[in-house]
Amino acid sequence: MSGIRPTGFLHLGNYFGAVKNYVKLQDQFNCYFMVADLHSLTTHPDTRELKSHVHRVLAENIACGLDPEKVALYCQSHIRETGELYLYLNMLAYKGELEKTTTFKDKARQQPENINAGLLTYPVLQAADILMHRASLVPVGKDQEQHLEMARTFANRFNHRYGEVFPEPAAYNFGEELVKVPSLDGTGKMSKSENQLATLYLADDDDVIRKKVMKAKTDAGPTEPGTPMPDYIENLFQLMKLVSSEDQIAYFEEAYRECRIRYGDMKKQLAEDMVKFISPIRERAEEIRTNQGYLRQVMELGAEKARASAVETMNEVRQVTGLNYY
Ligand code: AMP
């Protein structure tokens, strides 16, 4: 189980941190993937635009290879049961631990005029989404590690207080480290809403991709063998490892070691490999996005599958909590 907020265009971080693994998991497991529209309300977006953002995220997921027939691909707000589980879990989540969450502290800094209770309990709603399907594997990027730890805590507290209902969910990347795709400017990570010029979006056209990559920060290059790589150069190599061939990577690594690297050439290569990777996804997504009838069918089918699982879980939750009396 996993989700993506409809707060903007999907980017390379969403792809390599999350969607790529969704696609790998869909043939092996019973999967639930959702567009987290309720979570996006914590930052007070214009809700008149939500529908088109939800459509975009769905279309981009499908364009990346997710098959709505194989998985439950749904919209969070269509599963009303989540509100009930969120409420129960809120009674097991403490103010102190929620206030200490890194994402809460970051958001509170970014929007000091809007530190709402939904923002504080964001990890509780996320836990409700995951536990609703009694999921054990949660494919997410590195930034979600702490939230998953909290979901485990809430699951354990619930089980301990009322009875075993939930398995322990864990962040999952096929046994590998969780992924963090760095931004092009050498500071932080690619993101839907911040750092847009340093983020490559799956909807960027070829020239925009080239421009963004060519603007990435570099320097005059190493002058002595053994010079440690600055962060912003290491990030470029990291990005290359996502889309370029092993030969190309080896070529530029050797050029770095031998102090003859030309960053202009490296960025040109990276830009072309990014264009080759992104453009087919962009084109497929655009086609799907404009097919509103199809997207409606996808959402209805997804909600039907997710609701069936939610109803089953909530019956058990009401049973063990004893909240099923008249
Ligand atoms: P969000 O865009 O915050 O709704 O996140 C959706 C998914 O993408 C989550 O699983 C995140 O962990 C993942 N994600 C977002 N940004 C990055 C990034 N720069 N690198 C790796 N994964 C990311």
Coordinates of C-alpha atoms and ligand atoms in Angstrom, one line a residue:
M1 CA 0.0 0.0 0.0
S2 CA 1.2 3.5 -0.8
G3 CA 0.0 6.9 -1.8
I4 CA 1.0 10.1 -3.5
R5 CA -0.5 13.6 -2.8
P6 CA -2.1 15.5 -5.7
T7 CA -0.1 18.6 -4.9
G8 CA 1.6 19.0 -8.2
F9 CA 3.2 17.3 -11.1
L10 CA 5.0 13.9 -10.4
H11 CA 8.7 14.1 -10.6
L12 CA 11.7 11.9 -10.9
G13 CA 11.8 11.5 -7.1
N14 CA 8.2 10.2 -7.1
Y15 CA 9.1 7.8 -9.9
F16 CA 12.3 6.3 -8.5
G17 CA 11.2 6.6 -4.8
A18 CA 7.7 5.2 -5.3
V19 CA 6.0 4.5 -8.6
K20 CA 8.7 2.3 -10.0
N21 CA 8.3 0.0 -7.1
Y22 CA 4.5 0.0 -7.3
V23 CA 4.9 -1.4 -10.9
K24 CA 7.4 -4.0 -9.7
L25 CA 5.1 -5.1 -6.8
Q26 CA 1.9 -5.3 -8.9
D27 CA 2.6 -8.8 -10.3
Q28 CA 3.6 -10.3 -6.9
F29 CA 1.2 -8.9 -4.3
N30 CA -2.3 -7.7 -3.7
C31 CA -1.6 -3.9 -4.0
Y32 CA -3.5 -0.8 -3.0
F33 CA -2.2 2.5 -4.4
M34 CA -4.1 5.8 -3.8
V35 CA -4.0 9.5 -4.6
A36 CA -3.9 11.1 -1.2
D37 CA -6.3 14.0 -1.8
L38 CA -7.3 14.3 1.9
H39 CA -3.7 14.7 2.9
S40 CA -3.3 17.5 0.5
L41 CA -6.0 19.5 2.4
T42 CA -3.5 20.1 5.2
T43 CA -1.9 22.8 3.1
H44 CA -5.3 24.4 2.1
P45 CA -5.2 24.0 -1.7
D46 CA -7.9 25.4 -3.9
T47 CA -10.2 22.4 -3.9
R48 CA -11.7 23.5 -7.3
E49 CA -8.5 22.3 -8.8
L50 CA -8.2 19.0 -6.9
K51 CA -10.1 16.9 -9.5
S52 CA -7.7 17.8 -12.3
H53 CA -4.7 17.2 -10.0
V54 CA -6.1 13.8 -9.0
H55 CA -6.6 12.9 -12.7
R56 CA -3.0 14.0 -13.5
V57 CA -1.5 11.8 -10.7
L58 CA -3.6 8.8 -11.8
A59 CA -2.7 9.3 -15.5
E60 CA 1.0 9.6 -14.6
N61 CA 0.9 6.5 -12.5
I62 CA -0.7 4.5 -15.3
A63 CA 1.7 6.0 -17.9
C64 CA 4.6 4.7 -15.7
G65 CA 3.2 1.1 -16.0
L66 CA 0.7 0.7 -13.2
D67 CA -2.2 -1.4 -14.3
P68 CA -5.5 -0.5 -12.7
E69 CA -6.8 -4.0 -13.5
K70 CA -4.0 -5.6 -11.4
V71 CA -4.0 -3.3 -8.4
A72 CA -6.6 -1.2 -6.6
L73 CA -5.8 2.3 -7.9
Y74 CA -8.1 4.7 -6.0
C75 CA -8.7 8.1 -4.6
Q76 CA -8.3 8.4 -0.8
S77 CA -11.5 10.4 -0.2
H78 CA -13.6 7.7 -1.9
I79 CA -13.0 5.4 1.1
R80 CA -15.1 6.9 3.9
E81 CA -14.1 4.2 6.3
T82 CA -10.7 5.8 6.6
G83 CA -12.2 8.7 8.6
E84 CA -13.4 6.3 11.3
L85 CA -10.1 4.4 11.6
Y86 CA -8.2 7.7 11.7
L87 CA -10.4 8.7 14.7
Y88 CA -9.7 5.6 16.7
L89 CA -6.0 5.9 15.9
N90 CA -6.0 9.5 17.0
M91 CA -6.8 8.4 20.5
L92 CA -3.6 6.4 20.5
A93 CA -1.3 9.1 19.1
Y94 CA 0.3 11.5 21.5
K95 CA 0.7 15.3 21.0
G96 CA 4.4 15.1 22.0
E97 CA 5.4 12.5 19.4
L98 CA 3.4 14.1 16.7
E99 CA 5.0 17.5 17.4
K100 CA 8.5 15.9 17.1
T101 CA 7.8 14.6 13.5
T102 CA 10.3 16.1 11.1
T103 CA 7.7 16.7 8.4
F104 CA 5.4 18.5 10.9
K105 CA 8.3 20.8 12.0
D106 CA 9.2 21.6 8.4
K107 CA 5.6 22.4 7.4
A108 CA 5.0 24.4 10.6
R109 CA 8.1 26.5 9.6
Q110 CA 6.8 26.9 6.0
Q111 CA 3.2 27.8 6.9
P112 CA 3.3 29.4 10.3
E113 CA -0.2 30.9 9.7
N114 CA -1.7 27.5 9.1
I115 CA -0.5 25.0 11.7
N116 CA -3.8 23.0 11.7
A117 CA -4.6 19.8 13.6
G118 CA -4.7 17.9 10.3
L119 CA -1.1 18.8 9.8
L120 CA -0.2 17.6 13.2
T121 CA -2.0 14.3 12.8
Y122 CA -0.9 13.7 9.2
P123 CA 1.0 10.5 10.2
V124 CA -2.1 9.2 11.9
L125 CA -4.2 9.6 8.7
Q126 CA -1.3 7.9 6.8
A127 CA -1.3 5.0 9.3
A128 CA -5.1 4.7 8.8
D129 CA -4.7 4.4 5.0
I130 CA -2.0 1.7 5.4
L131 CA -3.6 -0.3 8.2
M132 CA -7.0 -0.1 6.5
H133 CA -5.7 -2.8 4.1
R134 CA -3.6 -4.5 6.7
A135 CA -0.6 -3.9 4.5
S136 CA 2.9 -5.0 5.5
L137 CA 5.0 -3.5 2.6
V138 CA 4.9 0.2 1.9
P139 CA 6.9 1.3 -1.1
V140 CA 8.0 4.8 -0.3
G141 CA 11.0 7.1 -0.6
K142 CA 13.5 7.9 2.2
D143 CA 11.6 11.0 3.3
Q144 CA 8.8 8.7 4.6
E145 CA 10.9 6.5 6.9
Q146 CA 9.8 8.3 10.1
H147 CA 6.1 8.2 9.1
L148 CA 6.3 4.4 8.7
E149 CA 7.9 4.1 12.1
M150 CA 4.9 5.9 13.5
A151 CA 2.5 3.7 11.6
R152 CA 4.2 0.7 13.3
T153 CA 3.9 2.3 16.7
F154 CA 0.1 3.1 16.2
A155 CA -0.5 -0.5 14.9
N156 CA 1.3 -2.0 17.9
R157 CA -0.6 0.3 20.3
F158 CA -3.9 -0.7 18.8
N159 CA -3.1 -4.4 18.8
H160 CA -1.9 -4.2 22.4
R161 CA -5.0 -2.4 23.6
Y162 CA -7.7 -4.1 21.7
G163 CA -6.4 -7.3 20.1
E164 CA -4.3 -8.4 17.1
V165 CA -5.8 -6.8 13.9
F166 CA -2.9 -5.2 12.2
P167 CA 0.4 -6.5 10.8
E168 CA 3.4 -4.2 11.3
P169 CA 3.9 -2.1 8.2
A170 CA 7.4 -1.4 6.9
A171 CA 8.9 0.9 4.3
Y172 CA 9.9 -1.3 1.4
N173 CA 12.4 -1.1 -1.4
F174 CA 13.1 -4.8 -2.2
G175 CA 15.7 -5.0 0.6
E176 CA 17.7 -2.0 -0.7
E177 CA 18.1 1.4 1.0
L178 CA 15.1 3.7 0.5
V179 CA 15.7 6.1 -2.4
K180 CA 16.2 9.9 -2.2
V181 CA 16.4 11.6 -5.5
P182 CA 18.4 14.8 -5.1
S183 CA 17.5 18.1 -6.6
L184 CA 19.6 19.5 -9.5
D185 CA 20.9 22.5 -7.5
G186 CA 22.7 20.3 -5.0
T187 CA 20.4 21.3 -2.1
G188 CA 17.8 18.9 -0.8
K189 CA 15.5 16.6 -2.8
M190 CA 13.3 16.9 -5.8
S191 CA 9.9 18.0 -4.7
K192 CA 6.4 18.7 -6.2
S193 CA 6.1 22.2 -4.7
E194 CA 9.5 23.4 -3.7
N195 CA 12.6 23.8 -5.8
Q196 CA 10.8 23.6 -9.1
L197 CA 13.7 24.7 -11.3
A198 CA 15.8 22.0 -9.8
T199 CA 13.2 19.3 -10.1
L200 CA 12.6 17.2 -13.2
Y201 CA 8.9 16.5 -13.7
L202 CA 7.5 13.7 -15.7
A203 CA 5.5 16.4 -17.6
D204 CA 8.5 18.5 -18.6
D205 CA 9.0 18.9 -22.3
D206 CA 12.4 18.0 -23.9
D207 CA 13.7 21.5 -23.9
V208 CA 12.8 22.2 -20.3
I209 CA 14.6 19.0 -19.3
R210 CA 17.7 20.1 -21.2
K211 CA 17.6 23.6 -19.8
K212 CA 17.2 22.4 -16.2
V213 CA 20.0 19.8 -16.4
M214 CA 22.4 22.2 -18.1
K215 CA 21.8 24.7 -15.3
A216 CA 22.8 22.2 -12.6
K217 CA 25.6 23.5 -10.4
T218 CA 29.2 22.4 -11.3
D219 CA 32.7 23.8 -11.0
A220 CA 36.0 23.8 -12.8
G221 CA 36.5 20.2 -12.0
P222 CA 39.1 18.4 -9.8
T223 CA 42.8 19.4 -10.3
E224 CA 44.4 16.6 -8.2
P225 CA 43.6 12.9 -8.3
G226 CA 41.8 11.8 -5.1
T227 CA 39.9 15.1 -4.7
P228 CA 36.7 14.2 -2.9
M229 CA 33.5 14.8 -4.9
P230 CA 31.5 17.8 -3.8
D231 CA 27.8 17.1 -3.0
Y232 CA 26.4 18.7 -6.1
I233 CA 28.7 16.6 -8.4
E234 CA 27.9 13.5 -6.5
N235 CA 24.2 14.3 -7.1
L236 CA 24.8 14.5 -10.8
F237 CA 26.4 11.1 -10.8
Q238 CA 23.5 9.8 -8.7
L239 CA 21.0 11.1 -11.3
M240 CA 23.0 9.5 -14.1
K241 CA 22.8 6.2 -12.3
L242 CA 19.0 6.4 -12.6
V243 CA 18.9 6.8 -16.4
S244 CA 22.2 6.4 -18.1
S245 CA 24.0 3.3 -19.3
E246 CA 26.8 1.7 -17.2
D247 CA 29.3 2.6 -19.9
Q248 CA 28.5 6.3 -19.7
I249 CA 28.7 6.3 -16.0
A250 CA 32.0 4.5 -16.0
Y251 CA 33.4 6.9 -18.6
F252 CA 32.6 10.0 -16.6
E253 CA 33.7 8.4 -13.3
E254 CA 37.1 7.6 -14.8
A255 CA 37.3 11.1 -16.3
Y256 CA 36.7 12.5 -12.8
R257 CA 39.3 10.4 -11.3
E258 CA 41.8 11.4 -14.0
C259 CA 40.9 15.1 -13.6
R260 CA 39.9 15.5 -17.2
I261 CA 36.1 15.5 -16.7
R262 CA 34.1 18.1 -18.7
Y263 CA 31.0 18.8 -16.8
G264 CA 29.4 20.4 -19.9
D265 CA 29.7 17.0 -21.7
M266 CA 28.5 15.1 -18.7
K267 CA 25.4 17.3 -18.4
K268 CA 24.6 17.0 -22.1
Q269 CA 24.7 13.2 -21.8
L270 CA 22.6 13.3 -18.7
A271 CA 20.1 15.6 -20.3
E272 CA 19.7 13.4 -23.4
D273 CA 19.3 10.3 -21.2
M274 CA 16.6 12.1 -19.1
V275 CA 14.8 13.2 -22.3
K276 CA 14.8 9.6 -23.5
F277 CA 13.5 8.4 -20.2
I278 CA 10.8 11.1 -19.5
S279 CA 9.4 11.8 -23.0
P280 CA 7.5 8.5 -23.5
I281 CA 6.0 8.7 -20.0
R282 CA 4.9 12.3 -20.7
E283 CA 3.3 11.5 -24.0
R284 CA 1.4 8.5 -22.6
A285 CA 0.3 10.4 -19.5
E286 CA -1.1 13.3 -21.7
E287 CA -3.1 10.9 -23.7
I288 CA -4.6 9.2 -20.6
R289 CA -5.2 12.5 -18.8
T290 CA -7.5 13.8 -21.4
N291 CA -9.6 10.6 -21.4
Q292 CA -11.9 11.6 -18.5
G293 CA -14.3 8.7 -19.0
Y294 CA -11.5 6.2 -18.6
L295 CA -10.2 7.9 -15.5
R296 CA -13.6 7.8 -14.0
Q297 CA -13.8 4.0 -14.6
V298 CA -10.4 3.6 -13.1
M299 CA -11.4 5.4 -9.9
E300 CA -14.7 3.5 -9.6
L301 CA -13.0 0.2 -10.0
G302 CA -10.2 1.1 -7.6
A303 CA -12.7 2.4 -5.0
E304 CA -14.7 -0.8 -5.2
K305 CA -11.7 -2.9 -4.5
A306 CA -10.4 -0.7 -1.7
R307 CA -13.8 -0.4 -0.1
A308 CA -14.2 -4.1 0.1
S309 CA -11.0 -4.4 2.0
A310 CA -11.8 -1.4 4.2
V311 CA -15.3 -2.8 5.1
E312 CA -13.7 -6.0 6.2
T313 CA -11.1 -4.4 8.3
M314 CA -13.6 -2.0 10.0
N315 CA -15.9 -4.9 10.9
E316 CA -13.0 -6.5 12.7
V317 CA -11.9 -3.2 14.3
R318 CA -15.4 -2.6 15.6
Q319 CA -15.5 -6.1 16.9
V320 CA -12.3 -5.9 18.9
T321 CA -12.9 -2.4 20.2
G322 CA -16.3 -3.5 21.3
L323 CA -17.8 -0.6 19.4
N324 CA -20.5 -2.7 17.7
Y325 CA -23.3 -2.5 20.2
Y326 CA -26.8 -1.1 20.3
Ligands
AMP1 P1 4.7 13.0 -2.0 O1 5.1 13.7 -3.3 O2 5.2 13.7 -0.8 O3 3.2 12.8 -1.9 O4 5.3 11.6 -2.0 C1 4.9 10.5 -2.8 C2 6.0 9.4 -2.8 O5 7.2 9.9 -3.5 C3 6.4 9.0 -1.4 O6 6.6 7.6 -1.4 C4 7.8 9.8 -1.3 O7 8.6 9.1 -0.4 C5 8.3 9.7 -2.7 N1 9.2 10.8 -2.9 C6 8.9 12.1 -3.0 N2 10.0 12.9 -3.3 C7 11.0 12.0 -3.4 C8 12.4 12.1 -3.7 N3 13.0 13.3 -4.0 N4 13.2 11.0 -3.7 C9 12.6 9.8 -3.5 N5 11.3 9.6 -3.2 C10 10.5 10.7 -3.2

